[in-house]
Amino acid sequence: MAKHEFKAESQKLLDMVIHSIYSQREIFLRELISNASDAIDKIYYKALTDDALTFDQSNYYIKLIPNKEKRTLTVVDTGIGMTKEELEDNLGVIAKSGSHTFKSENEIKDGHDIIGQFGVGFYAAFMVADKVTVLTKSIDSEEGYQWVSQGSDGYTITPIDREEVGTEIILEIKENEEEDNYDTFLEEATLKQIVKKYSDFIRYPIKMDVTESKLKEGTEDEYEDVIEEQTLNTMVPIWKKNKSELTDEEYTNFYQEKRYGFDQPLRHIHINVDGAVRYNAILFIPEQTPFNYYSREYEKGLELYSNGVLIMEKCADLLPDYFSFVKGMVDSEDLSLNISREMLQHDRQLKIIAKNIHKKIKQQLLSLLRDEREKYETFFKAFGQQIKFGVYSDFGQHKEELQDLLLFYSSTEKKLVTLEEYVSRMPEDQKYIYYASGDSNERIEKLPQTEIVADKGYEILYFTDEVDEFAIKMLMQYQDKEFRSVSSGDLGIEADEKEEEKEETESHNELFTAMKEVLGDKVKDVRASKRLKSHPVVLSADGDISLEMEKIINAMPDNQQIQADKVLEINVDHSIFKALEAAQGNDQDKLALYTNLLYNQALLIEGLPIEDPVAFTNDMSKIMV
């Protein structure tokens, strides 16, 4: 019995397989099962061209046989088997795949496809086994063969007596080590879990004798262990079924069985594409935000399958960040796999699938918004911030794609509205889409800045999320209508009112100059206000940085500090203005006191911090004496 040596490059690759290529040891079983499925597929294809051969699917299966006493795990298949030459070619040269060769030589049709393509997966067995024995007989051979290897030192091939066609792979499982518990791969529960996770949708039954505790016949409370053969896999994936055959309940059950979430999904998206790139997908729009969604710990991505075999639990490349809330899976027959099934090339096929998925998700969200408004608002309350981040991120690259998905609370409608709904209600004389920022709708309603806009009958959008104003600054306009903050220096009011404001400021220029000197560089200017009706004072901002943006950025943990160009606006029709004029003529100290008080009041109204709370309270005390 001559021993065959692996080629030098094969020895190096085997070491990589065992230590580097696969991220988890349990992958070995996925690879062996996939190879077994391929072996059965090959008989199916042979039967298509060989009239002497019939293919009865009920005769074909894969079986797992764990033996704790002998420390062996056997994987049996009733597939096509291997000749001596095929053993040497496929198992003697690592990374040469019989499946890949077979696929190249035969046109694959009928929805059956050969899973294995690279001939590396078999050697994943050495991650958990000290010795691997293969017993096989080919459908084209009268004689069976045994292939034995203990790893990189080589292998032997010897003839054996074997009647049945097919293959048995016997793994002699390693002894436990300090950090690795190999016993787990002999446990029925572990093997069931691995099959369910990676190979649940292999099209042939994966069987195993399972020990179950059952009530002893003729007794009421005596139990006995009974061994019965069970099929561990589902075989027919839900995504391969016709949509018309499936109910909403079945989609929801799939969502919960796959543990995509514990909520009820708001919508499912079932995609079947048989074009340049063939793939199936089932996607879900969740109802509730995962507990860690807005944290660094959250991992986006869809489950990725290749011909029913799980390749990646979270393929992040299939989802943009702004749709990272979507759950589900994609199964494709056309993805290029690099060496191991879990290493995916960033190829054209994946990009095509991702692009189509993005389009489908947006279509479904728009449909939900149009047809089931209440459900969409539930979705938006959970994930609206992510849509807004999508508008703002990547320098606004996706803003046009996402703008119609945005909702904001409306001052006139008293509910969430779209930008399209807002614009459709704008009076002819309204130039801008107005918005106001604050911590809550209740606080925004009380802002002095909203008075003039509201009095003109203009609708105001309320921004209560920190990202809102940043997103709108990036969006800039909607349907040729610019956005304008109610705190902006220019509200776009009629020319005569602006001229009146200018005249008011000029007529009190001496007073405002004195107040500006008191405040120094705290404000850019002090001027008369036409936006105020009942309130005495308000802060507005000149320039691109708004008061709300200043507040948000300065509260961030990176200690970045910015300052908006603040303008202190005074209501010259308010009774307090007369007190300012009187102080200007009689008591400069009192003017300074009033100026500081009004400035700090304006800061409080905006939710901005007072620079010196002690000085503010002392000033309050002075006017009480």
XYZ file of C-alpha atoms in Angstrom:
625
model
C 0.000 0.000 0.000
C 1.972 2.960 -1.322
C 1.680 6.315 0.367
C 1.052 9.324 -1.854
C 2.433 12.706 -0.923
C 0.521 15.928 -1.362
C 2.293 18.389 -3.600
C 4.247 21.070 -1.744
C 1.739 23.785 -2.608
C -1.083 21.491 -1.529
C 0.547 20.944 1.863
C 0.745 24.694 2.353
C -2.874 25.147 1.271
C -4.021 22.370 3.614
C -2.406 24.208 6.504
C -4.247 27.362 5.421
C -7.559 25.496 5.276
C -7.102 24.158 8.796
C -5.880 27.397 10.368
C -6.876 30.397 8.249
C -9.489 30.098 5.519
C -12.494 29.079 7.599
C -13.500 31.291 10.493
C -15.434 28.626 12.446
C -14.726 24.940 12.911
C -18.368 23.947 12.510
C -18.086 24.920 8.826
C -16.544 21.497 8.124
C -19.970 19.851 8.287
C -21.497 22.352 5.888
C -18.741 21.583 3.384
C -19.067 17.799 3.636
C -22.855 17.955 3.321
C -22.564 20.243 0.288
C -20.161 17.791 -1.346
C -22.562 14.935 -0.583
C -25.410 16.887 -2.182
C -23.232 17.427 -5.258
C -22.580 13.691 -5.488
C -26.337 13.000 -5.587
C -26.860 15.788 -8.121
C -24.332 14.121 -10.407
C -26.413 10.951 -10.496
C -29.429 13.089 -11.358
C -27.612 14.634 -14.324
C -26.266 11.280 -15.449
C -29.826 9.891 -15.439
C -30.876 12.663 -17.839
C -28.611 11.271 -20.562
C -28.444 7.564 -19.638
C -31.654 5.662 -20.424
C -30.458 2.680 -18.401
C -30.380 4.781 -15.242
C -33.468 5.978 -13.403
C -33.430 8.636 -10.711
C -35.908 8.130 -7.874
C -35.260 10.992 -5.448
C -36.660 8.997 -2.522
C -33.635 6.655 -2.767
C -31.123 9.429 -2.279
C -30.117 10.917 1.066
C -27.272 12.046 3.325
C -26.831 10.497 6.776
C -24.814 11.558 9.810
C -23.616 8.845 12.205
C -21.922 10.091 15.403
C -20.208 7.488 17.610
C -19.015 8.810 20.972
C -17.292 5.573 21.982
C -15.115 5.427 18.860
C -14.945 9.265 18.617
C -16.014 9.132 14.973
C -18.457 11.098 12.898
C -19.472 9.501 9.608
C -21.087 11.334 6.712
C -22.794 8.947 4.283
C -24.256 9.785 0.892
C -25.930 7.659 -1.770
C -24.449 9.764 -4.547
C -22.361 8.936 -7.583
C -19.222 7.830 -5.721
C -15.629 8.097 -6.936
C -13.292 5.948 -8.992
C -9.644 5.538 -8.052
C -8.689 8.207 -10.596
C -11.286 10.607 -9.207
C -9.993 10.038 -5.666
C -6.490 10.897 -6.830
C -7.618 13.897 -8.856
C -10.174 15.346 -6.433
C -8.722 14.439 -3.026
C -5.070 14.158 -3.946
C -4.756 17.679 -5.300
C -6.131 20.288 -2.933
C -8.194 23.007 -4.607
C -9.036 20.838 -7.602
C -12.772 20.393 -7.584
C -14.577 17.528 -9.255
C -17.776 19.501 -8.911
C -16.265 22.469 -10.705
C -15.048 20.236 -13.558
C -18.432 18.507 -13.785
C -20.200 21.879 -13.852
C -17.922 23.100 -16.643
C -18.594 20.021 -18.760
C -22.351 19.900 -18.253
C -24.914 22.606 -18.821
C -26.842 23.030 -15.566
C -30.605 23.291 -15.902
C -33.850 22.482 -14.085
C -33.000 24.559 -11.020
C -30.363 22.019 -9.890
C -26.870 23.349 -9.490
C -23.589 21.960 -8.270
C -22.701 23.709 -5.020
C -19.018 22.931 -4.603
C -16.638 24.664 -6.965
C -13.186 24.784 -5.435
C -12.254 21.417 -3.906
C -11.106 22.996 -0.654
C -14.149 22.291 1.500
C -13.405 18.576 1.983
C -10.170 19.445 3.761
C -12.062 21.481 6.349
C -12.603 18.056 7.937
C -9.031 18.250 9.252
C -10.017 21.199 11.445
C -11.811 18.699 13.702
C -10.322 15.314 12.751
C -6.905 13.728 13.222
C -7.653 11.153 10.556
C -10.095 11.028 7.659
C -11.143 7.834 5.882
C -13.173 7.837 2.668
C -14.936 4.649 1.570
C -16.432 4.973 -1.902
C -17.661 3.134 -4.960
C -18.424 4.862 -8.234
C -21.462 4.094 -10.350
C -18.949 3.591 -13.184
C -16.706 1.152 -11.297
C -16.957 -2.502 -10.267
C -14.540 -1.990 -7.396
C -14.646 0.197 -4.280
C -11.755 2.180 -2.806
C -10.551 3.461 0.530
C -8.767 6.813 0.825
C -7.030 7.519 4.147
C -5.129 10.592 5.328
C -3.914 12.035 8.604
C -3.282 15.447 7.125
C -0.387 17.040 5.349
C 1.838 13.951 5.454
C -0.085 12.455 2.527
C -2.680 9.776 1.783
C -3.161 6.144 0.759
C -5.637 4.581 -1.672
C -6.468 0.871 -1.481
C -9.136 -1.280 -3.169
C -11.974 -2.585 -0.943
C -15.014 -4.787 -1.326
C -18.037 -2.516 -1.437
C -21.388 -3.304 -2.980
C -23.367 -0.065 -2.692
C -22.632 3.006 -4.790
C -21.907 6.131 -2.781
C -19.448 7.512 -0.264
C -18.771 7.314 3.472
C -16.457 9.854 5.065
C -15.305 8.802 8.543
C -13.795 11.504 10.729
C -11.774 10.461 13.756
C -12.493 13.468 15.949
C -9.616 15.158 17.774
C -9.244 14.998 21.530
C -10.292 18.105 23.434
C -7.733 20.842 23.900
C -7.551 23.714 26.349
C -9.475 26.134 24.148
C -11.286 23.701 21.832
C -14.052 21.291 22.796
C -14.188 18.766 19.958
C -16.641 16.545 21.843
C -19.409 18.902 20.768
C -19.170 17.574 17.192
C -20.276 14.174 18.459
C -23.378 15.538 20.165
C -26.730 15.052 18.439
C -27.982 18.487 19.499
C -24.911 20.254 18.069
C -25.090 18.389 14.777
C -28.796 19.214 14.436
C -28.079 22.867 15.120
C -25.260 23.038 12.536
C -27.410 21.377 9.878
C -30.300 23.737 10.616
C -28.025 26.768 10.460
C -26.064 26.051 7.273
C -27.684 23.192 5.348
C -31.393 23.412 6.124
C -32.264 23.905 2.465
C -30.131 21.191 0.879
C -32.615 19.515 -1.506
C -31.983 15.969 -0.247
C -32.885 14.668 3.226
C -30.114 14.822 5.827
C -30.856 12.024 8.266
C -29.575 11.034 11.681
C -30.591 8.519 14.364
C -31.759 10.690 17.238
C -32.386 9.632 20.826
C -35.751 10.810 22.134
C -37.257 10.343 25.581
C -40.786 8.946 25.181
C -43.508 7.664 27.458
C -43.146 3.929 27.948
C -46.022 2.029 26.413
C -48.587 0.904 29.012
C -47.387 3.395 31.655
C -48.434 6.889 32.683
C -45.191 8.330 34.010
C -42.344 6.023 32.932
C -40.115 7.228 30.136
C -37.549 5.432 28.007
C -34.965 6.473 25.449
C -36.008 5.584 21.924
C -33.753 5.879 18.890
C -35.510 6.987 15.746
C -34.275 8.222 12.411
C -35.120 11.885 11.804
C -34.732 14.192 8.832
C -32.877 17.263 10.095
C -33.372 19.678 7.208
C -36.395 21.421 5.712
C -35.185 20.781 2.126
C -37.581 23.148 0.320
C -36.776 26.773 1.160
C -39.694 29.160 1.409
C -38.086 31.501 -1.129
C -38.218 28.812 -3.837
C -41.997 28.514 -3.496
C -44.453 30.541 -5.549
C -45.598 33.727 -3.844
C -49.213 32.786 -4.537
C -48.784 29.633 -2.433
C -47.585 31.495 0.657
C -49.600 33.302 3.318
C -48.642 36.302 5.441
C -48.546 33.952 8.407
C -45.946 31.743 6.699
C -43.738 34.762 5.988
C -44.086 35.905 9.617
C -43.245 32.390 10.862
C -40.118 32.397 8.684
C -39.156 35.833 10.093
C -39.454 34.560 13.647
C -37.910 31.132 13.018
C -34.836 32.820 11.557
C -34.762 35.120 14.623
C -34.671 38.235 12.485
C -36.680 39.852 15.272
C -39.260 39.244 17.975
C -41.714 41.767 16.536
C -44.228 41.459 13.728
C -42.727 42.628 10.408
C -44.634 45.489 8.791
C -43.967 44.290 5.250
C -42.259 41.438 3.452
C -40.634 41.620 0.029
C -40.370 38.370 -1.955
C -38.071 38.686 -4.974
C -37.505 36.077 -7.704
C -35.138 37.121 -10.481
C -34.169 34.827 -13.358
C -32.139 37.108 -15.579
C -28.488 37.912 -16.087
C -28.056 37.212 -12.370
C -30.376 34.611 -10.845
C -31.377 35.065 -7.247
C -34.229 34.811 -4.769
C -34.702 37.017 -1.747
C -37.125 37.491 1.108
C -36.748 40.807 2.909
C -38.607 42.223 5.897
C -39.297 45.736 7.146
C -39.397 45.403 10.956
C -41.841 47.128 13.249
C -39.525 47.790 16.182
C -35.989 49.081 16.574
C -33.487 46.472 17.813
C -32.154 47.435 21.247
C -28.666 48.129 19.850
C -29.684 49.556 16.476
C -28.253 53.038 16.983
C -24.985 51.749 18.439
C -21.652 50.526 17.141
C -22.487 46.983 18.186
C -25.259 46.677 15.605
C -24.288 44.685 12.501
C -26.237 45.270 9.335
C -26.537 42.726 6.554
C -28.622 40.013 4.950
C -28.099 36.275 5.155
C -26.406 35.148 1.957
C -26.942 31.680 0.512
C -25.454 29.993 -2.515
C -27.823 27.331 -3.816
C -29.479 26.962 -0.429
C -26.216 26.762 1.543
C -25.576 29.562 4.027
C -22.421 31.460 3.076
C -22.580 34.537 5.302
C -24.855 35.360 8.208
C -24.579 39.107 7.582
C -23.545 40.263 4.138
C -23.219 44.012 4.701
C -22.538 44.734 1.018
C -26.152 43.972 0.133
C -27.588 46.886 2.139
C -26.720 50.583 2.242
C -26.468 52.085 5.723
C -29.723 53.987 5.318
C -31.604 50.690 4.774
C -29.650 48.793 7.443
C -32.877 48.048 9.342
C -33.985 45.556 6.656
C -33.793 41.886 7.648
C -33.853 38.831 5.434
C -31.879 36.662 3.045
C -30.628 36.335 -0.515
C -29.971 33.054 -2.327
C -28.096 33.183 -5.619
C -26.852 30.599 -8.086
C -24.399 32.957 -9.752
C -22.141 34.346 -7.036
C -18.409 33.825 -7.410
C -16.966 32.248 -4.283
C -13.294 32.655 -3.519
C -11.610 29.465 -2.187
C -14.048 28.855 0.668
C -17.749 29.430 0.494
C -17.537 32.136 3.153
C -15.101 34.312 1.229
C -17.092 36.346 -1.253
C -15.600 38.310 -4.085
C -16.847 41.870 -4.497
C -17.938 41.148 -8.014
C -20.369 42.487 -10.551
C -23.093 39.970 -9.649
C -23.185 41.065 -6.021
C -23.396 44.715 -7.027
C -26.279 43.995 -9.396
C -28.173 42.136 -6.676
C -27.534 44.933 -4.176
C -28.734 47.604 -6.613
C -31.953 45.696 -7.321
C -32.571 45.169 -3.606
C -32.165 48.893 -2.875
C -34.752 49.669 -5.548
C -37.221 47.096 -4.209
C -36.894 48.338 -0.624
C -37.603 51.929 -1.641
C -40.607 50.834 -3.720
C -42.036 48.939 -0.760
C -41.528 51.843 1.619
C -43.266 54.219 -0.778
C -46.073 51.692 -1.155
C -46.380 51.432 2.625
C -46.466 55.229 2.877
C -49.142 55.491 0.199
C -51.377 52.549 1.122
C -50.857 51.954 4.855
C -49.986 55.343 6.315
C -50.363 54.269 9.941
C -47.939 51.380 9.451
C -45.473 53.658 7.693
C -45.571 56.132 10.550
C -44.877 53.239 12.946
C -41.888 52.337 10.789
C -40.697 55.944 10.580
C -40.843 56.488 14.326
C -38.571 53.452 14.687
C -36.173 54.020 11.778
C -36.779 57.552 10.481
C -33.515 58.799 11.943
C -31.642 56.317 9.769
C -33.362 57.636 6.647
C -32.394 61.170 7.692
C -28.796 60.081 8.274
C -28.892 58.661 4.752
C -29.881 62.077 3.372
C -27.015 63.745 5.263
C -24.257 61.146 4.856
C -21.902 60.719 1.899
C -22.198 64.453 1.151
C -25.851 64.098 0.214
C -25.210 61.492 -2.467
C -28.512 59.711 -1.714
C -30.693 62.687 -0.851
C -32.881 62.559 -3.953
C -33.458 58.835 -3.477
C -34.616 59.324 0.118
C -36.349 62.733 0.205
C -39.841 61.356 -0.475
C -39.540 58.975 2.474
C -39.106 61.784 5.019
C -41.795 62.759 7.534
C -41.917 65.797 9.818
C -44.497 67.073 12.294
C -46.594 69.915 10.889
C -47.648 73.022 12.817
C -50.971 73.232 10.964
C -51.816 69.550 10.424
C -50.731 68.515 13.936
C -49.351 65.249 12.561
C -46.502 63.851 10.480
C -46.469 65.013 6.856
C -44.308 64.443 3.796
C -42.444 67.191 1.986
C -44.676 66.649 -1.024
C -47.786 67.186 1.124
C -46.281 70.372 2.573
C -45.453 71.852 -0.834
C -48.893 70.990 -2.210
C -50.469 73.229 0.486
C -48.154 76.229 0.100
C -49.911 79.547 -0.696
C -48.803 81.236 -3.908
C -47.011 84.031 -2.050
C -44.963 81.653 0.132
C -41.359 81.490 -1.026
C -39.818 78.972 1.355
C -40.462 75.732 3.226
C -40.294 76.901 6.844
C -39.009 74.849 9.725
C -38.276 75.311 13.413
C -35.872 73.260 15.551
C -36.175 72.280 19.195
C -36.207 69.503 21.747
C -39.926 68.734 21.384
C -43.029 69.794 19.471
C -44.367 71.445 22.616
C -41.262 73.598 23.052
C -41.154 74.553 19.383
C -44.782 75.718 19.478
C -43.816 78.247 22.155
C -40.801 79.639 20.296
C -41.131 83.406 19.651
C -39.604 82.949 16.182
C -42.645 81.080 14.919
C -45.089 83.943 15.520
C -44.709 85.951 12.329
C -44.597 82.856 10.081
C -47.651 81.354 11.774
C -49.543 84.662 11.583
C -49.093 84.709 7.825
C -50.746 81.273 7.699
C -47.570 79.474 6.639
C -47.066 75.866 7.707
C -43.967 75.111 9.810
C -42.176 71.765 9.986
C -40.936 70.837 13.453
C -37.422 69.388 13.688
C -36.908 67.479 16.945
C -34.180 64.990 15.945
C -30.572 66.137 16.137
C -29.935 65.076 12.541
C -32.943 66.953 11.096
C -31.372 70.304 10.360
C -28.139 68.750 9.098
C -30.149 66.611 6.654
C -32.175 69.590 5.451
C -29.047 71.711 4.997
C -27.762 68.917 2.743
C -31.089 68.588 0.921
C -31.196 72.384 0.411
C -34.485 72.386 -1.493
C -37.472 70.271 -2.461
C -39.354 70.771 -5.730
C -37.429 74.024 -6.260
C -38.536 75.353 -2.856
C -35.688 76.269 -0.515
C -35.828 75.454 3.185
C -35.748 78.363 5.596
C -35.453 78.299 9.396
C -37.837 80.532 11.349
C -34.682 81.660 13.181
C -33.048 82.769 9.952
C -32.105 86.393 9.536
C -34.123 86.591 6.316
C -37.574 84.998 6.413
C -38.458 86.032 2.892
C -41.192 88.423 3.995
C -42.587 91.158 1.759
C -40.296 94.032 0.805
C -42.327 96.725 2.590
C -42.097 94.828 5.882
C -38.342 94.400 5.440
C -38.025 98.117 4.715
C -40.074 98.875 7.819
C -37.759 96.677 9.879
C -34.738 98.511 8.486
C -36.272 101.873 9.360
C -37.110 100.692 12.872
C -33.524 99.565 13.408
C -32.087 102.816 12.064
C -34.376 104.963 14.243
C -33.126 103.158 17.353
C -29.593 102.698 16.120
C -28.004 104.496 19.077
C -29.765 102.228 21.579
C -28.914 99.052 19.681
C -25.289 100.134 19.328
C -25.076 100.632 23.093
C -26.587 97.191 23.713
C -24.148 95.617 21.220
C -21.245 97.208 23.136
C -22.539 95.636 26.373
C -22.705 92.170 24.789
C -19.441 92.434 22.861
C -18.632 89.421 20.654
C -21.500 87.380 22.118
C -23.679 88.652 19.282
C -23.051 89.792 15.751
C -25.727 92.465 15.913
C -28.691 93.890 17.850
C -31.656 94.966 15.754
C -35.395 95.585 15.706
C -37.487 92.495 15.062
C -40.540 92.085 12.899
C -40.913 88.376 13.594
C -42.024 89.023 17.193
C -45.583 89.811 18.275
C -46.019 89.078 21.985
C -42.457 88.254 23.054
C -39.881 90.918 23.932
C -36.718 89.310 22.609
C -35.393 86.487 20.450
C -32.119 85.228 19.019
C -31.737 84.624 15.295
C -28.733 83.485 13.295
C -26.916 84.913 10.312
C -24.917 82.474 8.192
C -24.987 78.720 7.608
C -24.673 77.650 11.245
C -28.017 77.761 13.029
C -28.572 78.052 16.764
C -29.756 74.431 16.903
C -26.660 73.212 15.053
C -24.448 75.100 17.513
C -26.225 73.422 20.407
C -25.952 69.920 18.927
C -22.315 70.108 17.806
C -21.114 71.668 21.075
C -22.800 68.874 23.021
C -20.876 66.163 21.135
C -18.192 64.221 23.047
C -15.316 65.268 20.739
C -15.248 68.724 22.393
C -15.610 70.474 19.050
C -16.912 73.993 19.664
C -18.588 76.205 17.088
C -20.564 79.413 17.377
C -23.435 80.678 15.259
C -23.511 84.338 14.283
C -26.171 85.382 16.785
C -28.415 88.389 16.343
C -30.381 89.714 19.329
C -33.739 90.886 18.014
C -35.817 93.301 20.106
C -39.580 93.739 19.842
C -39.900 97.531 19.693
C -43.672 97.259 20.214
C -43.262 95.503 23.534
C -43.529 97.412 26.808
C -40.042 96.320 27.837
C -38.591 98.331 24.965
C -39.742 101.512 26.688
C -37.783 100.431 29.751
C -34.706 100.042 27.546
C -35.170 103.524 26.080
C -35.623 105.018 29.553
C -32.485 103.318 30.831
C -30.502 104.546 27.849
C -31.325 108.150 28.699
C -30.958 107.953 32.478
C -28.934 104.983 33.681
C -26.278 103.204 31.613
C -25.754 100.574 34.334
C -29.440 99.692 34.207
C -29.246 99.447 30.385
C -26.371 96.992 30.768
C -28.384 95.033 33.351
C -31.448 94.860 31.091
C -29.358 93.953 28.041
C -27.674 91.033 29.815
C -30.998 89.821 31.183
C -32.654 89.904 27.745
C -29.700 88.111 26.150
C -29.750 85.346 28.757
C -33.529 85.026 28.414
C -33.076 84.584 24.668
C -30.470 81.868 25.310
C -32.872 80.032 27.626
C -35.659 80.197 25.040
C -33.320 78.537 22.511
C -32.213 75.884 24.976
C -28.662 77.206 24.886
C -26.539 77.275 28.055
C -26.135 80.510 30.007
C -22.465 81.367 30.217
C -22.560 82.560 33.866
C -25.626 81.298 35.812
C -24.454 83.044 39.003
C -24.254 86.436 37.276
C -27.682 85.806 35.746
C -29.280 85.067 39.125
C -27.567 88.140 40.616
C -29.002 90.262 37.794
C -32.453 88.831 38.492
C -32.058 89.761 42.153
C -31.070 93.331 41.292
C -34.313 94.095 39.458
C -36.320 92.724 42.396
C -34.810 95.141 44.894
